[in-house]
Coordinates of C-alpha atoms in Angstrom, one line a residue:
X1 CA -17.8 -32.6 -9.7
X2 CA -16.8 -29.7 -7.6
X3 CA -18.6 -30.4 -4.8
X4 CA -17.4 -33.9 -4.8
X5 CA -14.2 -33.1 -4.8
X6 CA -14.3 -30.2 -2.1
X7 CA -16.2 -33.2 0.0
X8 CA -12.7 -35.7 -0.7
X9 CA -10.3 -33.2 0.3
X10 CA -12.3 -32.1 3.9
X11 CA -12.9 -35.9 4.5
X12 CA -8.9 -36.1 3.6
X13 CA -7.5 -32.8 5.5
X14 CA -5.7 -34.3 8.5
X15 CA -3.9 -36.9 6.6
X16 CA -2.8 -34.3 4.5
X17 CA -2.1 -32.0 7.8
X18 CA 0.3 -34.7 8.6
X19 CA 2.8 -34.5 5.8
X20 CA 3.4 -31.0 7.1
X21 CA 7.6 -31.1 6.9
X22 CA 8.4 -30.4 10.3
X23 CA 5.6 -31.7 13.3
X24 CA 4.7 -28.3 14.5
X25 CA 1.3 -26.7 14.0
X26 CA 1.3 -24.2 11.2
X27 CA -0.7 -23.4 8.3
X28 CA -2.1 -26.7 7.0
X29 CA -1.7 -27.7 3.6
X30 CA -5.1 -29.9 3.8
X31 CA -6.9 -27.0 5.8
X32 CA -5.9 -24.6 3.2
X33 CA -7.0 -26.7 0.6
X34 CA -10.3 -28.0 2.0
X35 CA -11.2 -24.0 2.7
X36 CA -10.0 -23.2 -0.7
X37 CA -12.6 -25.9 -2.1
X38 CA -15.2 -24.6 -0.3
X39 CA -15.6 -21.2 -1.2
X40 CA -16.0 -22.4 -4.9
X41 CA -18.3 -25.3 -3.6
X42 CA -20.2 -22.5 -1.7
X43 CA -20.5 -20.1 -5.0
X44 CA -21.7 -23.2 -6.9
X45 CA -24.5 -23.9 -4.9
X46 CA -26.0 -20.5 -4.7
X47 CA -25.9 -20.2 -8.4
X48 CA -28.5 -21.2 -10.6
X49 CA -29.0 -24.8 -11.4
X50 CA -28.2 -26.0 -15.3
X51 CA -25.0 -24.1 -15.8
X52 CA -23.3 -25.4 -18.8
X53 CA -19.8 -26.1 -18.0
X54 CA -17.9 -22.9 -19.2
X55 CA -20.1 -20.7 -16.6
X56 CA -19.5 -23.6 -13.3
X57 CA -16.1 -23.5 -14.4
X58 CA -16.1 -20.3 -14.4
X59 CA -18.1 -19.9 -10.9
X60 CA -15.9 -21.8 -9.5
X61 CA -12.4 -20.6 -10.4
X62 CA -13.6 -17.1 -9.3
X63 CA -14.6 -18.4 -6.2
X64 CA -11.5 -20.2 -5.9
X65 CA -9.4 -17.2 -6.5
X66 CA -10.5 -15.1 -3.7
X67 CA -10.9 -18.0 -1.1
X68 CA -7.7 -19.2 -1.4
X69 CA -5.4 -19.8 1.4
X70 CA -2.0 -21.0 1.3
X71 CA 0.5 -21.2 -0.8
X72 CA -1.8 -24.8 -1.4
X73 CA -4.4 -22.8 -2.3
X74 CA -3.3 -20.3 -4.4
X75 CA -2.0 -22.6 -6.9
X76 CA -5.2 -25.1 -6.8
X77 CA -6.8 -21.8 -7.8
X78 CA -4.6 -21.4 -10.7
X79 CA -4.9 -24.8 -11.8
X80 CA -8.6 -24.0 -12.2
X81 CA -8.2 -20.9 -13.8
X82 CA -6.9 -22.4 -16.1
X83 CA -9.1 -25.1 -16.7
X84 CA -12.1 -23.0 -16.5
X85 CA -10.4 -20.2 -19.5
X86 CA -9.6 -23.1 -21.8
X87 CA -14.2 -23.7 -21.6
X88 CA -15.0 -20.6 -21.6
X89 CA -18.0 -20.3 -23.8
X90 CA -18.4 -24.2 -24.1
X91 CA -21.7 -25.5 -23.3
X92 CA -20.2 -29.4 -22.9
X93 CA -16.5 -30.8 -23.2
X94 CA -15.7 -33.9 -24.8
X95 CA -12.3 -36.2 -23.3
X96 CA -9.9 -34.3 -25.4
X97 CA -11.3 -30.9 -24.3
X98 CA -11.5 -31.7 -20.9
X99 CA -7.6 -32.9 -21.0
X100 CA -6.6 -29.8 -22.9
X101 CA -8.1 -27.9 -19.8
X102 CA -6.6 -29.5 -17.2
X103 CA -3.4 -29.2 -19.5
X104 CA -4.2 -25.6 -19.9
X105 CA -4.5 -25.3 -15.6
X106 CA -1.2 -26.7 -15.1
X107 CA 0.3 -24.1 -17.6
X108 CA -1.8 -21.5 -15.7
X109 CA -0.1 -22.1 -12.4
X110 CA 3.7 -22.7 -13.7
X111 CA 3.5 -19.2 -15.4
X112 CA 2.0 -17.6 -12.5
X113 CA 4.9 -19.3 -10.4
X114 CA 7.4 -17.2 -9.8
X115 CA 9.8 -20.0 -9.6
X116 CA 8.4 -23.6 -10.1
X117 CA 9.7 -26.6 -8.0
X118 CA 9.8 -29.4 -8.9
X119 CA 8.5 -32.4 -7.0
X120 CA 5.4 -30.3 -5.6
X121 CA 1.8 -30.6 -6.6
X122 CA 3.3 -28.8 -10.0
X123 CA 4.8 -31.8 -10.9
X124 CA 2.3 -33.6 -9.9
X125 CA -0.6 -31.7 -12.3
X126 CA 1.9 -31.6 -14.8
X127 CA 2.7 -35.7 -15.4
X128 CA -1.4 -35.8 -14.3
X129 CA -2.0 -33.8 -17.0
X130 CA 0.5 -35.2 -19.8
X131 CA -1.1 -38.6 -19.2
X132 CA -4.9 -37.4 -19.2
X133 CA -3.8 -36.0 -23.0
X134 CA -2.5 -38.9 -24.3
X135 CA -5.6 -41.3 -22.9
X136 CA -7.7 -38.6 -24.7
X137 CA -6.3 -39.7 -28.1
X138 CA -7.5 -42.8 -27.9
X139 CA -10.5 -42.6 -25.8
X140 CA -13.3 -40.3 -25.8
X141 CA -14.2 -41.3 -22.3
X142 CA -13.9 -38.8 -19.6
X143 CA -14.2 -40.7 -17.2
X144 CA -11.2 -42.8 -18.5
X145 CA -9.3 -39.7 -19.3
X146 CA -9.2 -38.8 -15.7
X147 CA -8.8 -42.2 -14.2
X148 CA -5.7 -42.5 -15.9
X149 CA -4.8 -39.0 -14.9
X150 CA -5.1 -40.1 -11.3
X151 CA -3.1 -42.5 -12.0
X152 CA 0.2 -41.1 -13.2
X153 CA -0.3 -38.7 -10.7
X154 CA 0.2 -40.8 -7.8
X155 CA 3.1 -42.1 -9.6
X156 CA 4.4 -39.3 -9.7
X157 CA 3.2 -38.4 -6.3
X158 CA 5.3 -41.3 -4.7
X159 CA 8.4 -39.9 -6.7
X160 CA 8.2 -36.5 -5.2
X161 CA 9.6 -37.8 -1.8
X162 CA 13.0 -38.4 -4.4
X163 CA 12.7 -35.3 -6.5
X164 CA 12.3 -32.5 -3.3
X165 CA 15.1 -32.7 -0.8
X166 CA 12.8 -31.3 1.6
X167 CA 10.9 -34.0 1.1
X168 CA 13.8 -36.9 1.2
X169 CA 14.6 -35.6 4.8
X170 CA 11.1 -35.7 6.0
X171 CA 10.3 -39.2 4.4
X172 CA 7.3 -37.9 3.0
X173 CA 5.8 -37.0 -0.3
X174 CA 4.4 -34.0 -1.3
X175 CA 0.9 -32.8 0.9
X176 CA -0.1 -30.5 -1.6
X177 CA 0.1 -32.9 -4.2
X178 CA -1.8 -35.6 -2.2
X179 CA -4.5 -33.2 -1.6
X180 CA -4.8 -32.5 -5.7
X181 CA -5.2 -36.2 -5.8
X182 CA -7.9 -36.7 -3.7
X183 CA -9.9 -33.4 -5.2
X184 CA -9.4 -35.4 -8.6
X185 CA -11.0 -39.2 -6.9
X186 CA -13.4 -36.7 -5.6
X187 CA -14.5 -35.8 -9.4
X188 CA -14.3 -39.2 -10.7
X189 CA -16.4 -40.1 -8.3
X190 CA -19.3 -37.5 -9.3
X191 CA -18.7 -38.9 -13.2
X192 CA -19.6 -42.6 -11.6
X193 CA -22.8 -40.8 -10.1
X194 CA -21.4 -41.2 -6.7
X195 CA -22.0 -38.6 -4.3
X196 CA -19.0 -37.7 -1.3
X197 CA -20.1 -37.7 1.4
X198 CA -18.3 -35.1 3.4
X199 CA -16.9 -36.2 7.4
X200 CA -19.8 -36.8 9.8
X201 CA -22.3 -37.9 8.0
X202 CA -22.7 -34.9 5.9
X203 CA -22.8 -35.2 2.0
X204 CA -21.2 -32.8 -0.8
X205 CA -24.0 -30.9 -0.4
X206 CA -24.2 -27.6 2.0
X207 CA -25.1 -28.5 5.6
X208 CA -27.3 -25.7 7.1
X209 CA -29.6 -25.0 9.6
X210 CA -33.0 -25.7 7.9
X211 CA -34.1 -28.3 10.3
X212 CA -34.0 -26.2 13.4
X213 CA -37.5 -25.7 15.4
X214 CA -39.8 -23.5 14.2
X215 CA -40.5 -21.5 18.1
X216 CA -42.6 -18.6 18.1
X217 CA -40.4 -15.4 17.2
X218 CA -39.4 -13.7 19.9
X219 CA -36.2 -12.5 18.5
X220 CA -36.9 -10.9 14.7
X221 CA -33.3 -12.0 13.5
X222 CA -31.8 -15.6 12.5
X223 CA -28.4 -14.8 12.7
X224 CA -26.0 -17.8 10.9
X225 CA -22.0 -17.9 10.7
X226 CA -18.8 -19.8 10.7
X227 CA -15.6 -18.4 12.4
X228 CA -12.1 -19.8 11.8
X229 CA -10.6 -20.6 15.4
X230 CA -7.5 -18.2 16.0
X231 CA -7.6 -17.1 19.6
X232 CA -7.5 -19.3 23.0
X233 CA -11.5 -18.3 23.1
X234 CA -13.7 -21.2 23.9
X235 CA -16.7 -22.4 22.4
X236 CA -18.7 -22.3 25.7
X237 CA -17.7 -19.1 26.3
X238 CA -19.2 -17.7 23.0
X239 CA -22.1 -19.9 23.6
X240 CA -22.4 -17.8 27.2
X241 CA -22.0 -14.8 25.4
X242 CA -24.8 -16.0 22.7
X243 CA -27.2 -16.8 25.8
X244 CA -27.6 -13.4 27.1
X245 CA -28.8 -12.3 23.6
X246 CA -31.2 -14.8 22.0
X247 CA -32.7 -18.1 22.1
X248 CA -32.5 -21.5 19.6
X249 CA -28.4 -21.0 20.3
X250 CA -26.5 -23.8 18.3
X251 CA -22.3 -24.0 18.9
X252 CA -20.9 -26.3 16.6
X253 CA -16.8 -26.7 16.6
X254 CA -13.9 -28.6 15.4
X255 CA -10.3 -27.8 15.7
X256 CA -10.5 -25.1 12.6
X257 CA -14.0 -23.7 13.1
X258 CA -17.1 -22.4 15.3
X259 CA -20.3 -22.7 13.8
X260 CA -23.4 -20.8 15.1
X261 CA -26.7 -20.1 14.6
X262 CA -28.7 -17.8 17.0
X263 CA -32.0 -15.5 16.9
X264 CA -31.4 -12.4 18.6
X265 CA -32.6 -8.7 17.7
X266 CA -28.7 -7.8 17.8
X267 CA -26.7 -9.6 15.3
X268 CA -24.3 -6.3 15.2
X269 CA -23.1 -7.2 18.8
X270 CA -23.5 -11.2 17.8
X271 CA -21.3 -10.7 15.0
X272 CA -18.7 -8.2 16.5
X273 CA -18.1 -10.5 19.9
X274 CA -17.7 -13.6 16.8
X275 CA -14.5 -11.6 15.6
X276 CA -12.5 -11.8 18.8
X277 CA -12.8 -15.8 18.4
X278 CA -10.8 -15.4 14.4
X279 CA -12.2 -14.3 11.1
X280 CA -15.2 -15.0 10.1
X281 CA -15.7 -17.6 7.2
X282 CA -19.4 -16.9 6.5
X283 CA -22.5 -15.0 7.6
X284 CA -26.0 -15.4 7.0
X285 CA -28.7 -13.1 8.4
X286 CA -32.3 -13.1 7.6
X287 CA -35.3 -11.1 9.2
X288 CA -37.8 -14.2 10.5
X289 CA -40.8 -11.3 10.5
X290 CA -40.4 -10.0 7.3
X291 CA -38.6 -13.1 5.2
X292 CA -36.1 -11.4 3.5
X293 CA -32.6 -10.7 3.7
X294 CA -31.7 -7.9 6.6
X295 CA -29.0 -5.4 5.4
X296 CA -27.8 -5.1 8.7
X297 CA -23.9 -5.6 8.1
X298 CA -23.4 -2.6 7.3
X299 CA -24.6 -1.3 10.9
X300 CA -21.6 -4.1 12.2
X301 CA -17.8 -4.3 12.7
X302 CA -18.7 -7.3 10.4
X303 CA -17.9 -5.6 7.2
X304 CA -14.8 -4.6 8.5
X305 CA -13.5 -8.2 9.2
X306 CA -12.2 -8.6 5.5
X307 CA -14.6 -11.9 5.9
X308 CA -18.2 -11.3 4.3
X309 CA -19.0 -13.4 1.2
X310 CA -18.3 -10.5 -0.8
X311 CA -15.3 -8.0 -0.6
X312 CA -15.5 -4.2 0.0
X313 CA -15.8 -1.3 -2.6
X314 CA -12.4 0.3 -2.0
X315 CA -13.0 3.5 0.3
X316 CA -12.2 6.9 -1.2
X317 CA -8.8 7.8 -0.8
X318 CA -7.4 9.9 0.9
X319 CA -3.3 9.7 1.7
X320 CA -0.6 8.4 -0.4
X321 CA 0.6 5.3 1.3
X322 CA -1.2 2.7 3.7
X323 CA -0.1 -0.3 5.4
X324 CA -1.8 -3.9 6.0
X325 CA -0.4 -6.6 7.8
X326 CA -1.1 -10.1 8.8
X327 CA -0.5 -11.4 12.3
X328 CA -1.2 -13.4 15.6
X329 CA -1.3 -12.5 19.1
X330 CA -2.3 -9.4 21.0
X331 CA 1.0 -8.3 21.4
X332 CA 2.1 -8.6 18.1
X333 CA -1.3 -6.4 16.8
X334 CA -0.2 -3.9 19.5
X335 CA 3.2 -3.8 18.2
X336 CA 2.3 -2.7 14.3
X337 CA -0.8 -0.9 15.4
X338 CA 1.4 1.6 17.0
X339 CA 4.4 1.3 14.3
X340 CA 1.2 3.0 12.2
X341 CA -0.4 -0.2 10.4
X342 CA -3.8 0.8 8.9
X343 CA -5.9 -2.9 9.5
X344 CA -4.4 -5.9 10.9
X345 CA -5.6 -9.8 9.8
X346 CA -5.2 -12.2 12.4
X347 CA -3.6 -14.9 10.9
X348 CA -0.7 -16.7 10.3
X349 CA 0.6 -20.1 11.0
X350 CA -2.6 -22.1 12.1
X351 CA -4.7 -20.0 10.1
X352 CA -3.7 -18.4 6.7
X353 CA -6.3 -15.9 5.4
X354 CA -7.7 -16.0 2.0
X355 CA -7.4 -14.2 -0.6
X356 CA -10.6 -12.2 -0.5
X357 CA -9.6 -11.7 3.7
X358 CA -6.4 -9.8 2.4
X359 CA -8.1 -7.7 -0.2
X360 CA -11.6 -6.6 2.2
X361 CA -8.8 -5.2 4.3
X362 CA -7.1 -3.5 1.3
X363 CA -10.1 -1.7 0.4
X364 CA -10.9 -0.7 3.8
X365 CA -7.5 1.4 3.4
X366 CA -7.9 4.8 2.5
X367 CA -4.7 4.8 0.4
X368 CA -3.8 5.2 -3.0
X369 CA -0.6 2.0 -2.5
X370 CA -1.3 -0.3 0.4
X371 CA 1.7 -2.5 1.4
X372 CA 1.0 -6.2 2.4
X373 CA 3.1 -7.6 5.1
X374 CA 2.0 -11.6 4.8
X375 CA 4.7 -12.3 7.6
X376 CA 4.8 -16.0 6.9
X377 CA 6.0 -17.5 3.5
X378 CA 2.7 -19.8 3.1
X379 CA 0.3 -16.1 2.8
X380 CA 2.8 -14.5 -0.1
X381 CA 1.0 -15.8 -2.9
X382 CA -2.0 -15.4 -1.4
X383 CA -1.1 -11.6 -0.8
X384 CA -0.5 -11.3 -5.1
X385 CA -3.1 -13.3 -6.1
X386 CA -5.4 -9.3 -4.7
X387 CA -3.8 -7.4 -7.0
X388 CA -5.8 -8.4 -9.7
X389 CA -8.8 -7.3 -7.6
X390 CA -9.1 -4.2 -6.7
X391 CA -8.1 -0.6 -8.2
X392 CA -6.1 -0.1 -5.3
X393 CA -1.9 -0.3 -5.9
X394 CA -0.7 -3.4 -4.0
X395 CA 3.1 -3.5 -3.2
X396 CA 3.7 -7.0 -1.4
X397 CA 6.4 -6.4 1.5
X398 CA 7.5 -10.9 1.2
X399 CA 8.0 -10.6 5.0
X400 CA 8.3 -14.7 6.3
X401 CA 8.2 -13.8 9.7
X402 CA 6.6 -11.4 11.9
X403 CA 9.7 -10.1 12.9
X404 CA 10.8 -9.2 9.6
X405 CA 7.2 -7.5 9.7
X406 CA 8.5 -5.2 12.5
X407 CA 11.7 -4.1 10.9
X408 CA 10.0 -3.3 8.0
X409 CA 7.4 -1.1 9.5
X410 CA 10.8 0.5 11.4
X411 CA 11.9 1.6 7.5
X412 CA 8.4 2.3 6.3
X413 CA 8.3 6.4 5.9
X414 CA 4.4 7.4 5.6
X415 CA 5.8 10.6 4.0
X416 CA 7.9 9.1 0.9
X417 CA 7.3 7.7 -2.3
X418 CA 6.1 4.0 -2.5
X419 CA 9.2 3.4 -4.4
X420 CA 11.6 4.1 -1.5
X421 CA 9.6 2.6 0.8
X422 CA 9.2 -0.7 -1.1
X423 CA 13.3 -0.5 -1.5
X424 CA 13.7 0.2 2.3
X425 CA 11.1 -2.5 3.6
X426 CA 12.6 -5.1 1.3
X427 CA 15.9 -4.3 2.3
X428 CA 15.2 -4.2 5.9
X429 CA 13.5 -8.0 6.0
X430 CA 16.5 -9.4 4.1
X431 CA 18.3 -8.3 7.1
X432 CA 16.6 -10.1 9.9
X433 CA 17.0 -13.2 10.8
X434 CA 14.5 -15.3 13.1
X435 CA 14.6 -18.4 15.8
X436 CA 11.7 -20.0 16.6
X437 CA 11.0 -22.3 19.5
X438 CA 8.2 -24.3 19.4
X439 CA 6.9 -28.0 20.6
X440 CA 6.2 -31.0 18.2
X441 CA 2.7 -32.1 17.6
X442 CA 4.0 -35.9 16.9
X443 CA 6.4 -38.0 16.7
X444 CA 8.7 -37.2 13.3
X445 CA 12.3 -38.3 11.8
X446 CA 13.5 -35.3 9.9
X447 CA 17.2 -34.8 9.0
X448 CA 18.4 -37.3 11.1
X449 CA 16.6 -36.2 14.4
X450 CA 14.4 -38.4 16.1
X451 CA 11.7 -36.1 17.2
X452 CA 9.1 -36.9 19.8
X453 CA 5.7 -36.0 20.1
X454 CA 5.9 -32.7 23.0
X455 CA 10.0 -32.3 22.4
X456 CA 11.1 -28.6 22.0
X457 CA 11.8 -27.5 18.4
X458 CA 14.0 -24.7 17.3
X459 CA 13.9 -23.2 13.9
X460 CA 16.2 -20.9 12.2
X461 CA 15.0 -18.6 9.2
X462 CA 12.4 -21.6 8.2
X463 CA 15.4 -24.4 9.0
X464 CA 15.3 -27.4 11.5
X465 CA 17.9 -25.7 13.9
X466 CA 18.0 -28.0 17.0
X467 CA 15.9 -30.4 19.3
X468 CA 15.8 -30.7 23.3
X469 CA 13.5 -31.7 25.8
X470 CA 13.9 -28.3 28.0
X471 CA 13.3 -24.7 26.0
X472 CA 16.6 -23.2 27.4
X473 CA 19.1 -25.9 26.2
X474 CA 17.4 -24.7 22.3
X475 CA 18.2 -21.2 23.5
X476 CA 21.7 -22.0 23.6
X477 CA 21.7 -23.4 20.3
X478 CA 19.9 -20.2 18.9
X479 CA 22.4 -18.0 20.7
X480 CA 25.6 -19.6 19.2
X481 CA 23.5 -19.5 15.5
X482 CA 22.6 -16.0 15.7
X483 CA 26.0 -14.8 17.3
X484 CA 27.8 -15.7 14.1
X485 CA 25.7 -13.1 12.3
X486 CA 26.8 -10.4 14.5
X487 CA 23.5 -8.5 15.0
X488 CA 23.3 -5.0 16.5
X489 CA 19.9 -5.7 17.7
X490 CA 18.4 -8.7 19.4
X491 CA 14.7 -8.9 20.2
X492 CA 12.8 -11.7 22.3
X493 CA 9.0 -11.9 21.5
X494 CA 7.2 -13.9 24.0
X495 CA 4.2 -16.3 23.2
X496 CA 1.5 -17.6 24.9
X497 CA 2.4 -19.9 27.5
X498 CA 5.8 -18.4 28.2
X499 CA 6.3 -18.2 31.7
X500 CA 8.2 -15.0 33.1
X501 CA 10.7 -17.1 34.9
X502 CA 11.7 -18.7 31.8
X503 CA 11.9 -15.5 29.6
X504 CA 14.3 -13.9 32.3
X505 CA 16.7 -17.1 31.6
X506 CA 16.2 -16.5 28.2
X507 CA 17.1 -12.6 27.9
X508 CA 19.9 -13.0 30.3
X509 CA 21.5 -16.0 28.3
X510 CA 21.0 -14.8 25.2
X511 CA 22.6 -11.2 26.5
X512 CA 25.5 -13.1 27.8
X513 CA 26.1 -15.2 24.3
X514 CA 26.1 -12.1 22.1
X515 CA 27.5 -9.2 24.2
X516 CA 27.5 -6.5 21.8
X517 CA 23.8 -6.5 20.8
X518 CA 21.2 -4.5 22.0
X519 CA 18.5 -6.9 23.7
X520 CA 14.7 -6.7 24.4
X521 CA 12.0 -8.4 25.6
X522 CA 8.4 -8.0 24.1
X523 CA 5.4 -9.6 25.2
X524 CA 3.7 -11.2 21.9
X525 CA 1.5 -13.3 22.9
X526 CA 1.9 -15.2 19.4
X527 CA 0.5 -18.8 19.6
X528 CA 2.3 -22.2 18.2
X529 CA 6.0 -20.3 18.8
X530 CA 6.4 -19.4 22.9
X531 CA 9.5 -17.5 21.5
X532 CA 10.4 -15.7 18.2
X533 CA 13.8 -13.9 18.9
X534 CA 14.5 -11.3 15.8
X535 CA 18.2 -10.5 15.0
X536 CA 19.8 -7.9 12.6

């Protein structure tokens, strides 16, 4: 059922993409979700076949846990959780069991919700689960139980668009809940005896790289991974790269991930060149000479990338306080590399790291508290969901932007107590306030603006500020929004594709709107956002 469902949602992810609020690239609701899916289809399959339900369930919510990614994610996890406490020790589940579980997810995720809105994918699980309960006490049917499940939830689905005013502006319903839905067909479907087959051809079951050639060995290592896209790297250039190391070189991609599989007798450099393309998802490496496993990450920057199938040990400790932080762009990494961050994450809004990506990086920090700085509102949860595990302290800094990031790094002391520090970080990101100027990926009505596919978007602390088909016409909007806050400090963080010419017009209009604050330019090379200007 699992794998069935994880099949629905990837064959579904775009559609779900599209619901996205505002048209701009960010981190996908239906990316998150599919990736999320995965890890526990991924855990299922290397288990041992004949589980009885309470240990798949179980599998699978822990898998779920540490692979999830996005807000999305996070609460799919908990909606498994759960489901897979309320079996534990349960070698089968009849139709009022399994409602009582899905009941028992739903309560799961509103408790670990620190506050529960409505007319979400929590409402949508909720009136889901109410009606799977009451077809339970008259049928002992599963598979009726969840068709009628599936059913009030995509009543309730089409209500969302009423119930969240977010929603009602945007004219859509709720992607997260859509994405629940189709994870839910998904396991009907497996009931039937169906099997999902995933996009492309592929089926619920693990695609891998069996049916490659069996040439003579000249290179002793077969050398496997998946890396989630989040530089401007190509494909062909990693495929270059590959070519001066080994032989039977296969460079798979879509617009979320590279897959490769290589021979070579240097997986170390293979995997380390692999990190400057994103994180990587997955990594397989087996010794074709001796047919066993090589332990050969521990020899690589590979176990270092927060990304390997399983997390870290924590290291030894061995200072007080430690600081992690998620972010994209060279500049920005420079920026809270030298403000003293211990490990960065690249990620952020096209790619939001899981779970078990935050807490590899955690462990890898020799400190006894290690501060998070998500800096974006859809890695938060994700960010809390590590504290239950490792032995390390986490103290979540809920930074939305990675300016606020900045500022709290400015108030972090290494020398004081993680108390004051967690008061003076807070209190310093409540005191920023950030414009975004980005371009829309299609064409979109939100709030009464008519947006076209390629016009200029400007965003103000997570708000639909203004629309224009130039970038400097936004940048008088921003200047006239942020001069009413009267900030002491003003600070432009250039992205990718900014053009010099056009960042000089920037600085000097902005310098010119609001007089009396201190203004800087900073070269970020961010993606999605050519400028994020920080005020406080």
């Amino acid at each position: 059922m699992i794998l069935n469902g994880a099949a629905a949602i990837e064959n579904h992810k775009t559609e779900i993409n599209e619901l996205n609020v505002f048209p701009v690239p960010d981190g996908d609701t239906g990316t998150n979700m599919s990736l999320t899916m995965s890890a526990a289809a991924s855990a299922l399959r290397e288990s041992k076949p004949g589980l009885k339900i309470s240990k798949a369930a179980d599998i699978a919510a822990s898998a779920l846990l540490r692979g999830a990614r996005g807000n999305s994610g996070v609460i799919l996890s908990l909606l498994f959780r759960g489901f897979a406490r309320h079996l534990k020790d349960c070698e089968a589940a009849d139709a009022p069991m399994f409602a009582a579980a899905i009941t028992a997810g739903v309560e799961s995720a509103y408790r670990a919700v620190m506050k529960p809105a409505e007319g979400t994918i929590l409402t949508v699980s909720r009136l889901a689960a109410a009606a799977a309960v009451t077809e339970a006490e008259r049928s002992e049917d599963i598979e009726s139980v969840l068709e009628r499940a599936i059913a009030a939830g995509r009543e309730a689905l089409a209500d969302t668009v009423n119930i969240n005013p977010v929603l009602k502006k945007a004219g859509v319903v709720d992607a997260g809940g859509k994405g629940y839905l189709f994870i839910l067909d998904g396991m009907l479907r497996a009931l039937r005896g169906e099997v999902v087959e995933a996009a492309g051809g592929e089926t619920a079951e693990k695609a891998d790289f069996a049916g490659f050639g069996a040439e003579d060995i000249t290179f002793t290592y077969c050398t496997e991974f998946i890396v989630s896209r989040s530089s401007s790297k190509t494909p062909p250039q990693l495929r270059a790269f590959l070519e001066k190391l080994g032989d039977s070189i296969v460079v798979v991609d879509d617009d979320e991930i590279i897959k490769v599989h290589v021979h070579t007798d240097d997986p170390g450099a293979v995997l380390t060149e692999a990190l400057t393309y994103g994180p990587l998802l997955t990594v397989k490496i087996e010794n074709m000479r001796e047919q066993h496993s090589a332990k050969i990450l521990e020899e690589t920057e590979t176990q270092q990338s927060g990304q390997n199938e399983a997390a870290l040990d924590p290291v030894p400790v061995e200072k007080d306080l430690g600081v992690v932080a998620i972010c994209a762009g060279d500049g920005m990494a420079s920026v809270f590399r030298d403000l003293g961050v211990d490990h960065i994450i690249l990620g952020g809004q096209t790619m939001n790291p899981s779970a078990e990506d935050i807490l590899a990086k955690v462990n890898l920090t020799p400190a006894e508290t290690v501060f998070i700085l998500p800096n974006n509102k859809n890695i938060i949860m994700a960010a809390e969901q590590c504290k239950a595990l490792t032995s390390r302290r986490i103290i979540v800094i809920p930074s939305k932007s990675m300016p606020q990031g900045v500022s709290a790094m400015l108030a972090f002391d290494p020398t004081g107590t993680a108390e004051d520090n967690e008061q003076a970080m807070t209190e310093a990101i409540s005191r920023v306030h950030t414009a975004l100027i980005t371009s829309a990926a299609r064409d979109s009505t939100f709030d009464g603006h008519e947006i076209t596919q390629g016009d200029y978007l400007a965003l103000l602390d997570d708000n639909l500020l203004a629309t224009a088909k130039d970038t400097l016409s936004l940048v008088d909007a921003i200047g006239k929004a942020l001069a009413a806050f009267s900030p002491e400090f003003l600070t432009i963080f250039t992205g990718e594709g900014a053009d010099s010419a056009t960042s000089e017009d920037v600085l000097r209009r902005l310098s010119a709107m609001i007089p009396d604050a201190e203004v800087s330019m900073v070269s970020g090379g961010q993606p999605v956002y050519s400028y994020m200007i920080s005020a406080e």
